[in-house]
mmCIF file with all atom_site columns, C-alpha atoms in Angstrom:
data_model
loop_
_atom_site.group_PDB
_atom_site.id
_atom_site.type_symbol
_atom_site.label_atom_id
_atom_site.label_alt_id
_atom_site.label_comp_id
_atom_site.label_asym_id
_atom_site.label_entity_id
_atom_site.label_seq_id
_atom_site.pdbx_PDB_ins_code
_atom_site.Cartn_x
_atom_site.Cartn_y
_atom_site.Cartn_z
_atom_site.occupancy
_atom_site.B_iso_or_equiv
_atom_site.pdbx_formal_charge
_atom_site.auth_seq_id
_atom_site.auth_comp_id
_atom_site.auth_asym_id
_atom_site.auth_atom_id
_atom_site.pdbx_PDB_model_num
ATOM 1   C CA . MET A 1 1   ? 101.396 88.576  78.924  1.00 0.00 ? 1   MET A CA 1
ATOM 2   C CA . GLU A 1 2   ? 104.851 87.521  80.094  1.00 0.00 ? 2   GLU A CA 1
ATOM 3   C CA . SER A 1 3   ? 106.309 90.977  79.335  1.00 0.00 ? 3   SER A CA 1
ATOM 4   C CA . LYS A 1 4   ? 103.517 92.645  81.350  1.00 0.00 ? 4   LYS A CA 1
ATOM 5   C CA . ARG A 1 5   ? 104.245 90.372  84.283  1.00 0.00 ? 5   ARG A CA 1
ATOM 6   C CA . THR A 1 6   ? 107.958 91.095  83.974  1.00 0.00 ? 6   THR A CA 1
ATOM 7   C CA . GLN A 1 7   ? 107.285 94.851  83.826  1.00 0.00 ? 7   GLN A CA 1
ATOM 8   C CA . ALA A 1 8   ? 105.019 94.637  86.873  1.00 0.00 ? 8   ALA A CA 1
ATOM 9   C CA . SER A 1 9   ? 107.639 92.720  88.833  1.00 0.00 ? 9   SER A CA 1
ATOM 10  C CA . ARG A 1 10  ? 110.330 95.250  87.815  1.00 0.00 ? 10  ARG A CA 1
ATOM 11  C CA . THR A 1 11  ? 108.066 98.105  88.928  1.00 0.00 ? 11  THR A CA 1
ATOM 12  C CA . ALA A 1 12  ? 107.383 96.406  92.260  1.00 0.00 ? 12  ALA A CA 1
ATOM 13  C CA . ALA A 1 13  ? 111.103 95.729  92.758  1.00 0.00 ? 13  ALA A CA 1
ATOM 14  C CA . THR A 1 14  ? 112.004 99.362  92.006  1.00 0.00 ? 14  THR A CA 1
ATOM 15  C CA . ARG A 1 15  ? 109.347 100.680 94.413  1.00 0.00 ? 15  ARG A CA 1
ATOM 16  C CA . ALA A 1 16  ? 110.498 98.263  97.116  1.00 0.00 ? 16  ALA A CA 1
ATOM 17  C CA . ALA A 1 17  ? 114.137 99.289  96.614  1.00 0.00 ? 17  ALA A CA 1
ATOM 18  C CA . LEU A 1 18  ? 113.254 102.978 96.900  1.00 0.00 ? 18  LEU A CA 1
ATOM 19  C CA . VAL A 1 19  ? 111.214 102.450 100.060 1.00 0.00 ? 19  VAL A CA 1
ATOM 20  C CA . ALA A 1 20  ? 113.955 100.280 101.588 1.00 0.00 ? 20  ALA A CA 1
ATOM 21  C CA . ALA A 1 21  ? 116.646 102.855 100.742 1.00 0.00 ? 21  ALA A CA 1
ATOM 22  C CA . ALA A 1 22  ? 114.635 105.859 101.919 1.00 0.00 ? 22  ALA A CA 1
ATOM 23  C CA . ARG A 1 23  ? 113.512 104.367 105.218 1.00 0.00 ? 23  ARG A CA 1
ATOM 24  C CA . PRO A 1 24  ? 116.848 104.432 107.119 1.00 0.00 ? 24  PRO A CA 1
ATOM 25  C CA . LEU A 1 25  ? 117.702 107.835 105.637 1.00 0.00 ? 25  LEU A CA 1
ATOM 26  C CA . PHE A 1 26  ? 114.422 109.368 106.829 1.00 0.00 ? 26  PHE A CA 1
ATOM 27  C CA . ALA A 1 27  ? 114.781 107.633 110.204 1.00 0.00 ? 27  ALA A CA 1
ATOM 28  C CA . GLU A 1 28  ? 118.325 108.889 110.723 1.00 0.00 ? 28  GLU A CA 1
ATOM 29  C CA . ARG A 1 29  ? 118.172 112.443 109.375 1.00 0.00 ? 29  ARG A CA 1
ATOM 30  C CA . GLY A 1 30  ? 114.508 113.294 108.865 1.00 0.00 ? 30  GLY A CA 1
ATOM 31  C CA . PHE A 1 31  ? 112.384 114.087 105.837 1.00 0.00 ? 31  PHE A CA 1
ATOM 32  C CA . ALA A 1 32  ? 113.704 117.600 105.129 1.00 0.00 ? 32  ALA A CA 1
ATOM 33  C CA . ALA A 1 33  ? 117.397 116.650 105.253 1.00 0.00 ? 33  ALA A CA 1
ATOM 34  C CA . VAL A 1 34  ? 117.213 113.840 102.683 1.00 0.00 ? 34  VAL A CA 1
ATOM 35  C CA . GLY A 1 35  ? 117.184 114.584 98.950  1.00 0.00 ? 35  GLY A CA 1
ATOM 36  C CA . THR A 1 36  ? 115.757 112.525 96.122  1.00 0.00 ? 36  THR A CA 1
ATOM 37  C CA . ASP A 1 37  ? 119.182 112.202 94.440  1.00 0.00 ? 37  ASP A CA 1
ATOM 38  C CA . GLU A 1 38  ? 120.572 110.579 97.588  1.00 0.00 ? 38  GLU A CA 1
ATOM 39  C CA . ILE A 1 39  ? 117.617 108.201 97.861  1.00 0.00 ? 39  ILE A CA 1
ATOM 40  C CA . ALA A 1 40  ? 117.912 107.186 94.207  1.00 0.00 ? 40  ALA A CA 1
ATOM 41  C CA . ARG A 1 41  ? 121.652 106.532 94.595  1.00 0.00 ? 41  ARG A CA 1
ATOM 42  C CA . ALA A 1 42  ? 121.055 104.456 97.743  1.00 0.00 ? 42  ALA A CA 1
ATOM 43  C CA . ALA A 1 43  ? 118.384 102.439 95.905  1.00 0.00 ? 43  ALA A CA 1
ATOM 44  C CA . GLY A 1 44  ? 120.635 101.911 92.879  1.00 0.00 ? 44  GLY A CA 1
ATOM 45  C CA . VAL A 1 45  ? 118.205 103.590 90.483  1.00 0.00 ? 45  VAL A CA 1
ATOM 46  C CA . THR A 1 46  ? 118.068 106.855 88.587  1.00 0.00 ? 46  THR A CA 1
ATOM 47  C CA . ARG A 1 47  ? 116.287 109.931 89.865  1.00 0.00 ? 47  ARG A CA 1
ATOM 48  C CA . GLY A 1 48  ? 113.971 109.582 86.879  1.00 0.00 ? 48  GLY A CA 1
ATOM 49  C CA . ALA A 1 49  ? 113.038 106.079 88.047  1.00 0.00 ? 49  ALA A CA 1
ATOM 50  C CA . LEU A 1 50  ? 112.156 107.517 91.449  1.00 0.00 ? 50  LEU A CA 1
ATOM 51  C CA . TYR A 1 51  ? 109.844 110.078 89.859  1.00 0.00 ? 51  TYR A CA 1
ATOM 52  C CA . HIS A 1 52  ? 108.371 107.381 87.632  1.00 0.00 ? 52  HIS A CA 1
ATOM 53  C CA . GLN A 1 53  ? 107.312 105.462 90.741  1.00 0.00 ? 53  GLN A CA 1
ATOM 54  C CA . PHE A 1 54  ? 106.412 108.363 93.051  1.00 0.00 ? 54  PHE A CA 1
ATOM 55  C CA . ALA A 1 55  ? 105.086 111.860 92.389  1.00 0.00 ? 55  ALA A CA 1
ATOM 56  C CA . GLY A 1 56  ? 107.811 113.218 94.644  1.00 0.00 ? 56  GLY A CA 1
ATOM 57  C CA . LYS A 1 57  ? 109.607 112.839 97.941  1.00 0.00 ? 57  LYS A CA 1
ATOM 58  C CA . THR A 1 58  ? 106.393 113.306 99.934  1.00 0.00 ? 58  THR A CA 1
ATOM 59  C CA . ASP A 1 59  ? 104.707 110.374 98.188  1.00 0.00 ? 59  ASP A CA 1
ATOM 60  C CA . LEU A 1 60  ? 107.784 108.241 98.756  1.00 0.00 ? 60  LEU A CA 1
ATOM 61  C CA . PHE A 1 61  ? 107.782 109.204 102.420 1.00 0.00 ? 61  PHE A CA 1
ATOM 62  C CA . ALA A 1 62  ? 104.080 108.253 102.609 1.00 0.00 ? 62  ALA A CA 1
ATOM 63  C CA . ALA A 1 63  ? 104.976 104.800 101.251 1.00 0.00 ? 63  ALA A CA 1
ATOM 64  C CA . VAL A 1 64  ? 107.719 104.446 103.881 1.00 0.00 ? 64  VAL A CA 1
ATOM 65  C CA . PHE A 1 65  ? 105.325 105.555 106.614 1.00 0.00 ? 65  PHE A CA 1
ATOM 66  C CA . GLU A 1 66  ? 102.667 103.135 105.420 1.00 0.00 ? 66  GLU A CA 1
ATOM 67  C CA . THR A 1 67  ? 105.197 100.290 105.424 1.00 0.00 ? 67  THR A CA 1
ATOM 68  C CA . VAL A 1 68  ? 106.138 101.051 109.020 1.00 0.00 ? 68  VAL A CA 1
ATOM 69  C CA . GLU A 1 69  ? 102.473 101.314 110.051 1.00 0.00 ? 69  GLU A CA 1
ATOM 70  C CA . ALA A 1 70  ? 101.698 97.968  108.413 1.00 0.00 ? 70  ALA A CA 1
ATOM 71  C CA . GLU A 1 71  ? 104.607 96.338  110.267 1.00 0.00 ? 71  GLU A CA 1
ATOM 72  C CA . ILE A 1 72  ? 103.426 97.764  113.602 1.00 0.00 ? 72  ILE A CA 1
ATOM 73  C CA . ALA A 1 73  ? 99.880  96.556  112.928 1.00 0.00 ? 73  ALA A CA 1
ATOM 74  C CA . ALA A 1 74  ? 101.108 93.066  112.006 1.00 0.00 ? 74  ALA A CA 1
ATOM 75  C CA . ARG A 1 75  ? 103.296 92.910  115.117 1.00 0.00 ? 75  ARG A CA 1
ATOM 76  C CA . LEU A 1 76  ? 100.434 94.021  117.353 1.00 0.00 ? 76  LEU A CA 1
ATOM 77  C CA . ALA A 1 77  ? 97.954  91.665  115.679 1.00 0.00 ? 77  ALA A CA 1
ATOM 78  C CA . ALA A 1 78  ? 100.343 88.749  116.246 1.00 0.00 ? 78  ALA A CA 1
ATOM 79  C CA . ALA A 1 79  ? 100.896 89.730  119.887 1.00 0.00 ? 79  ALA A CA 1
ATOM 80  C CA . LEU A 1 80  ? 97.173  90.167  120.526 1.00 0.00 ? 80  LEU A CA 1
ATOM 81  C CA . GLY A 1 81  ? 96.438  86.870  118.801 1.00 0.00 ? 81  GLY A CA 1
ATOM 82  C CA . ASP A 1 82  ? 98.966  85.108  121.045 1.00 0.00 ? 82  ASP A CA 1
ATOM 83  C CA . GLY A 1 83  ? 97.290  86.367  124.234 1.00 0.00 ? 83  GLY A CA 1
ATOM 84  C CA . GLY A 1 84  ? 97.141  83.257  126.365 1.00 0.00 ? 84  GLY A CA 1
ATOM 85  C CA . SER A 1 85  ? 94.908  84.501  129.173 1.00 0.00 ? 85  SER A CA 1
ATOM 86  C CA . GLY A 1 86  ? 91.756  84.780  127.085 1.00 0.00 ? 86  GLY A CA 1
ATOM 87  C CA . ASP A 1 87  ? 90.916  87.879  129.123 1.00 0.00 ? 87  ASP A CA 1
ATOM 88  C CA . PRO A 1 88  ? 89.948  90.706  126.724 1.00 0.00 ? 88  PRO A CA 1
ATOM 89  C CA . VAL A 1 89  ? 90.947  93.373  129.282 1.00 0.00 ? 89  VAL A CA 1
ATOM 90  C CA . ALA A 1 90  ? 94.421  91.830  129.590 1.00 0.00 ? 90  ALA A CA 1
ATOM 91  C CA . THR A 1 91  ? 94.532  91.747  125.780 1.00 0.00 ? 91  THR A CA 1
ATOM 92  C CA . LEU A 1 92  ? 93.802  95.478  125.726 1.00 0.00 ? 92  LEU A CA 1
ATOM 93  C CA . HIS A 1 93  ? 96.601  96.079  128.241 1.00 0.00 ? 93  HIS A CA 1
ATOM 94  C CA . ASP A 1 94  ? 98.915  94.014  126.014 1.00 0.00 ? 94  ASP A CA 1
ATOM 95  C CA . GLY A 1 95  ? 97.903  96.190  123.067 1.00 0.00 ? 95  GLY A CA 1
ATOM 96  C CA . ILE A 1 96  ? 98.763  99.350  125.004 1.00 0.00 ? 96  ILE A CA 1
ATOM 97  C CA . ASP A 1 97  ? 102.158 97.921  125.932 1.00 0.00 ? 97  ASP A CA 1
ATOM 98  C CA . GLY A 1 98  ? 102.816 96.769  122.365 1.00 0.00 ? 98  GLY A CA 1
ATOM 99  C CA . TRP A 1 99  ? 101.935 100.158 120.888 1.00 0.00 ? 99  TRP A CA 1
ATOM 100 C CA . LEU A 1 100 ? 104.087 102.094 123.352 1.00 0.00 ? 100 LEU A CA 1
ATOM 101 C CA . ALA A 1 101 ? 106.981 99.662  122.862 1.00 0.00 ? 101 ALA A CA 1
ATOM 102 C CA . ALA A 1 102 ? 106.737 100.049 119.080 1.00 0.00 ? 102 ALA A CA 1
ATOM 103 C CA . CYS A 1 103 ? 106.748 103.834 119.403 1.00 0.00 ? 103 CYS A CA 1
ATOM 104 C CA . ALA A 1 104 ? 109.867 103.662 121.591 1.00 0.00 ? 104 ALA A CA 1
ATOM 105 C CA . ASP A 1 105 ? 111.796 102.070 118.687 1.00 0.00 ? 105 ASP A CA 1
ATOM 106 C CA . PRO A 1 106 ? 114.002 104.912 117.364 1.00 0.00 ? 106 PRO A CA 1
ATOM 107 C CA . GLU A 1 107 ? 113.056 104.301 113.707 1.00 0.00 ? 107 GLU A CA 1
ATOM 108 C CA . VAL A 1 108 ? 109.324 104.144 114.461 1.00 0.00 ? 108 VAL A CA 1
ATOM 109 C CA . HIS A 1 109 ? 109.589 107.117 116.805 1.00 0.00 ? 109 HIS A CA 1
ATOM 110 C CA . ARG A 1 110 ? 111.264 109.296 114.179 1.00 0.00 ? 110 ARG A CA 1
ATOM 111 C CA . ILE A 1 111 ? 109.233 108.252 111.125 1.00 0.00 ? 111 ILE A CA 1
ATOM 112 C CA . VAL A 1 112 ? 105.763 107.789 112.647 1.00 0.00 ? 112 VAL A CA 1
ATOM 113 C CA . LEU A 1 113 ? 105.658 110.398 115.407 1.00 0.00 ? 113 LEU A CA 1
ATOM 114 C CA . ILE A 1 114 ? 108.115 113.134 114.430 1.00 0.00 ? 114 ILE A CA 1
ATOM 115 C CA . GLU A 1 115 ? 108.511 113.242 110.660 1.00 0.00 ? 115 GLU A CA 1
ATOM 116 C CA . ALA A 1 116 ? 105.147 111.981 109.366 1.00 0.00 ? 116 ALA A CA 1
ATOM 117 C CA . PRO A 1 117 ? 102.925 114.745 110.800 1.00 0.00 ? 117 PRO A CA 1
ATOM 118 C CA . ALA A 1 118 ? 105.271 117.421 109.423 1.00 0.00 ? 118 ALA A CA 1
ATOM 119 C CA . ALA A 1 119 ? 105.985 115.773 106.052 1.00 0.00 ? 119 ALA A CA 1
ATOM 120 C CA . LEU A 1 120 ? 102.460 114.608 105.254 1.00 0.00 ? 120 LEU A CA 1
ATOM 121 C CA . GLY A 1 121 ? 100.327 117.109 107.130 1.00 0.00 ? 121 GLY A CA 1
ATOM 122 C CA . TRP A 1 122 ? 98.077  116.262 110.036 1.00 0.00 ? 122 TRP A CA 1
ATOM 123 C CA . GLU A 1 123 ? 95.131  114.903 108.025 1.00 0.00 ? 123 GLU A CA 1
ATOM 124 C CA . ARG A 1 124 ? 97.079  112.566 105.745 1.00 0.00 ? 124 ARG A CA 1
ATOM 125 C CA . TRP A 1 125 ? 99.185  111.341 108.680 1.00 0.00 ? 125 TRP A CA 1
ATOM 126 C CA . ARG A 1 126 ? 96.029  110.542 110.665 1.00 0.00 ? 126 ARG A CA 1
ATOM 127 C CA . GLU A 1 127 ? 94.269  108.928 107.696 1.00 0.00 ? 127 GLU A CA 1
ATOM 128 C CA . ILE A 1 128 ? 97.121  106.489 107.031 1.00 0.00 ? 128 ILE A CA 1
ATOM 129 C CA . GLY A 1 129 ? 97.690  105.735 110.703 1.00 0.00 ? 129 GLY A CA 1
ATOM 130 C CA . ARG A 1 130 ? 94.048  105.099 111.443 1.00 0.00 ? 130 ARG A CA 1
ATOM 131 C CA . ARG A 1 131 ? 93.702  102.830 108.425 1.00 0.00 ? 131 ARG A CA 1
ATOM 132 C CA . TYR A 1 132 ? 95.861  100.369 110.349 1.00 0.00 ? 132 TYR A CA 1
ATOM 133 C CA . GLY A 1 133 ? 95.109  101.113 113.991 1.00 0.00 ? 133 GLY A CA 1
ATOM 134 C CA . VAL A 1 134 ? 91.331  101.388 114.019 1.00 0.00 ? 134 VAL A CA 1
ATOM 135 C CA . GLY A 1 135 ? 90.768  97.861  112.716 1.00 0.00 ? 135 GLY A CA 1
ATOM 136 C CA . LEU A 1 136 ? 92.898  96.346  115.468 1.00 0.00 ? 136 LEU A CA 1
ATOM 137 C CA . VAL A 1 137 ? 91.222  98.385  118.185 1.00 0.00 ? 137 VAL A CA 1
ATOM 138 C CA . GLU A 1 138 ? 87.784  97.553  116.749 1.00 0.00 ? 138 GLU A CA 1
ATOM 139 C CA . ALA A 1 139 ? 88.557  93.847  117.135 1.00 0.00 ? 139 ALA A CA 1
ATOM 140 C CA . VAL A 1 140 ? 89.596  94.325  120.760 1.00 0.00 ? 140 VAL A CA 1
ATOM 141 C CA . VAL A 1 141 ? 86.506  96.419  121.533 1.00 0.00 ? 141 VAL A CA 1
ATOM 142 C CA . GLN A 1 142 ? 84.318  93.768  119.883 1.00 0.00 ? 142 GLN A CA 1
ATOM 143 C CA . GLY A 1 143 ? 85.997  91.135  122.060 1.00 0.00 ? 143 GLY A CA 1
ATOM 144 C CA . LEU A 1 144 ? 85.178  93.161  125.171 1.00 0.00 ? 144 LEU A CA 1
ATOM 145 C CA . LEU A 1 145 ? 81.561  93.525  124.050 1.00 0.00 ? 145 LEU A CA 1
ATOM 146 C CA . ASP A 1 146 ? 81.259  89.830  123.243 1.00 0.00 ? 146 ASP A CA 1
ATOM 147 C CA . ALA A 1 147 ? 82.634  88.954  126.688 1.00 0.00 ? 147 ALA A CA 1
ATOM 148 C CA . GLY A 1 148 ? 80.133  91.275  128.370 1.00 0.00 ? 148 GLY A CA 1
ATOM 149 C CA . ARG A 1 149 ? 82.926  93.498  129.666 1.00 0.00 ? 149 ARG A CA 1
ATOM 150 C CA . LEU A 1 150 ? 81.570  96.663  128.023 1.00 0.00 ? 150 LEU A CA 1
ATOM 151 C CA . PRO A 1 151 ? 78.038  98.044  128.138 1.00 0.00 ? 151 PRO A CA 1
ATOM 152 C CA . PRO A 1 152 ? 76.309  97.535  124.766 1.00 0.00 ? 152 PRO A CA 1
ATOM 153 C CA . GLN A 1 153 ? 77.358  100.318 122.380 1.00 0.00 ? 153 GLN A CA 1
ATOM 154 C CA . PRO A 1 154 ? 78.519  100.913 118.795 1.00 0.00 ? 154 PRO A CA 1
ATOM 155 C CA . VAL A 1 155 ? 82.045  99.613  118.252 1.00 0.00 ? 155 VAL A CA 1
ATOM 156 C CA . LEU A 1 156 ? 83.458  102.185 115.813 1.00 0.00 ? 156 LEU A CA 1
ATOM 157 C CA . PRO A 1 157 ? 83.036  105.395 117.873 1.00 0.00 ? 157 PRO A CA 1
ATOM 158 C CA . LEU A 1 158 ? 84.764  103.852 120.887 1.00 0.00 ? 158 LEU A CA 1
ATOM 159 C CA . ALA A 1 159 ? 87.530  102.411 118.679 1.00 0.00 ? 159 ALA A CA 1
ATOM 160 C CA . HIS A 1 160 ? 88.217  105.885 117.268 1.00 0.00 ? 160 HIS A CA 1
ATOM 161 C CA . VAL A 1 161 ? 88.270  107.432 120.759 1.00 0.00 ? 161 VAL A CA 1
ATOM 162 C CA . LEU A 1 162 ? 90.748  104.802 121.953 1.00 0.00 ? 162 LEU A CA 1
ATOM 163 C CA . VAL A 1 163 ? 92.956  105.185 118.868 1.00 0.00 ? 163 VAL A CA 1
ATOM 164 C CA . GLY A 1 164 ? 93.005  108.935 119.489 1.00 0.00 ? 164 GLY A CA 1
ATOM 165 C CA . ALA A 1 165 ? 94.088  108.325 123.098 1.00 0.00 ? 165 ALA A CA 1
ATOM 166 C CA . LEU A 1 166 ? 96.812  105.897 122.012 1.00 0.00 ? 166 LEU A CA 1
ATOM 167 C CA . GLU A 1 167 ? 98.147  108.314 119.375 1.00 0.00 ? 167 GLU A CA 1
ATOM 168 C CA . GLU A 1 168 ? 98.156  111.280 121.753 1.00 0.00 ? 168 GLU A CA 1
ATOM 169 C CA . ALA A 1 169 ? 99.852  109.223 124.463 1.00 0.00 ? 169 ALA A CA 1
ATOM 170 C CA . ALA A 1 170 ? 102.611 108.211 122.048 1.00 0.00 ? 170 ALA A CA 1
ATOM 171 C CA . LEU A 1 171 ? 103.023 111.796 120.838 1.00 0.00 ? 171 LEU A CA 1
ATOM 172 C CA . PHE A 1 172 ? 103.248 113.093 124.406 1.00 0.00 ? 172 PHE A CA 1
ATOM 173 C CA . ALA A 1 173 ? 105.935 110.533 125.266 1.00 0.00 ? 173 ALA A CA 1
ATOM 174 C CA . ALA A 1 174 ? 107.801 111.156 121.996 1.00 0.00 ? 174 ALA A CA 1
ATOM 175 C CA . ARG A 1 175 ? 108.204 114.853 122.720 1.00 0.00 ? 175 ARG A CA 1
ATOM 176 C CA . ALA A 1 176 ? 109.063 114.558 126.414 1.00 0.00 ? 176 ALA A CA 1
ATOM 177 C CA . ASP A 1 177 ? 112.559 115.281 127.724 1.00 0.00 ? 177 ASP A CA 1
ATOM 178 C CA . ASP A 1 178 ? 112.432 112.056 129.754 1.00 0.00 ? 178 ASP A CA 1
ATOM 179 C CA . ARG A 1 179 ? 110.767 109.675 127.306 1.00 0.00 ? 179 ARG A CA 1
ATOM 180 C CA . ALA A 1 180 ? 111.008 106.634 129.585 1.00 0.00 ? 180 ALA A CA 1
ATOM 181 C CA . GLN A 1 181 ? 109.201 108.384 132.431 1.00 0.00 ? 181 GLN A CA 1
ATOM 182 C CA . ALA A 1 182 ? 106.639 109.913 130.072 1.00 0.00 ? 182 ALA A CA 1
ATOM 183 C CA . THR A 1 183 ? 105.968 106.483 128.552 1.00 0.00 ? 183 THR A CA 1
ATOM 184 C CA . ALA A 1 184 ? 105.406 105.000 132.014 1.00 0.00 ? 184 ALA A CA 1
ATOM 185 C CA . ASP A 1 185 ? 103.083 107.882 132.886 1.00 0.00 ? 185 ASP A CA 1
ATOM 186 C CA . VAL A 1 186 ? 100.983 107.624 129.725 1.00 0.00 ? 186 VAL A CA 1
ATOM 187 C CA . ARG A 1 187 ? 100.803 103.830 130.080 1.00 0.00 ? 187 ARG A CA 1
ATOM 188 C CA . ALA A 1 188 ? 99.373  104.249 133.576 1.00 0.00 ? 188 ALA A CA 1
ATOM 189 C CA . ALA A 1 189 ? 96.891  106.839 132.292 1.00 0.00 ? 189 ALA A CA 1
ATOM 190 C CA . LEU A 1 190 ? 95.798  104.605 129.395 1.00 0.00 ? 190 LEU A CA 1
ATOM 191 C CA . VAL A 1 191 ? 95.342  101.584 131.662 1.00 0.00 ? 191 VAL A CA 1
ATOM 192 C CA . ARG A 1 192 ? 93.224  103.653 134.069 1.00 0.00 ? 192 ARG A CA 1
ATOM 193 C CA . LEU A 1 193 ? 91.208  104.946 131.113 1.00 0.00 ? 193 LEU A CA 1
ATOM 194 C CA . VAL A 1 194 ? 90.409  101.538 129.651 1.00 0.00 ? 194 VAL A CA 1
ATOM 195 C CA . ASP A 1 195 ? 89.866  99.920  133.056 1.00 0.00 ? 195 ASP A CA 1
ATOM 196 C CA . GLY A 1 196 ? 87.310  102.627 133.786 1.00 0.00 ? 196 GLY A CA 1
ATOM 197 C CA . LEU A 1 197 ? 85.340  101.629 130.688 1.00 0.00 ? 197 LEU A CA 1
ATOM 198 C CA . VAL A 1 198 ? 84.978  97.933  131.444 1.00 0.00 ? 198 VAL A CA 1
ATOM 199 C CA . VAL A 1 199 ? 82.599  96.200  133.797 1.00 0.00 ? 199 VAL A CA 1
ATOM 200 C CA . PRO A 1 200 ? 83.740  93.378  136.142 1.00 0.00 ? 200 PRO A CA 1
#
């Protein structure tokens, strides 16, 4: 039993080391420009150990992407949970600001918005991203419904529509020549969108 636990902890440590080593390399140079030999060296493991843990570079990148998505979700959940006003509309505005601020981080910008769609393909990128984002948005939508600020309706369809708007807004800003101005513009558009959905 002890040896199995030791093996499991070694496996977890190796995976964590590979993800930690690959993350700054992917963020700095992009998926295509980073090789598995370089990642293995940076992690202090053999290339064989990398392939023992991951089917290939794409699977390793997916693990990096998922780590970043989980961190964003945790950061947003903490920020939304700290909302002092108790106003669910203000909470939604805070969520918009938190998402756009996260996407402005150079590492998040490169890994989540630039590299992930190309490295993983559109469907896998969306599936991983929505696994984290939809739950948060569902909670906010449910809060609006509970407060009587939305007309009665199913939660999940609206949550998916809002996640789609948030993702497209971030992608638009990420690819703009003037990212700061584009971020301000999409923030204003998102706020108008969500304010148009709520009732006084």
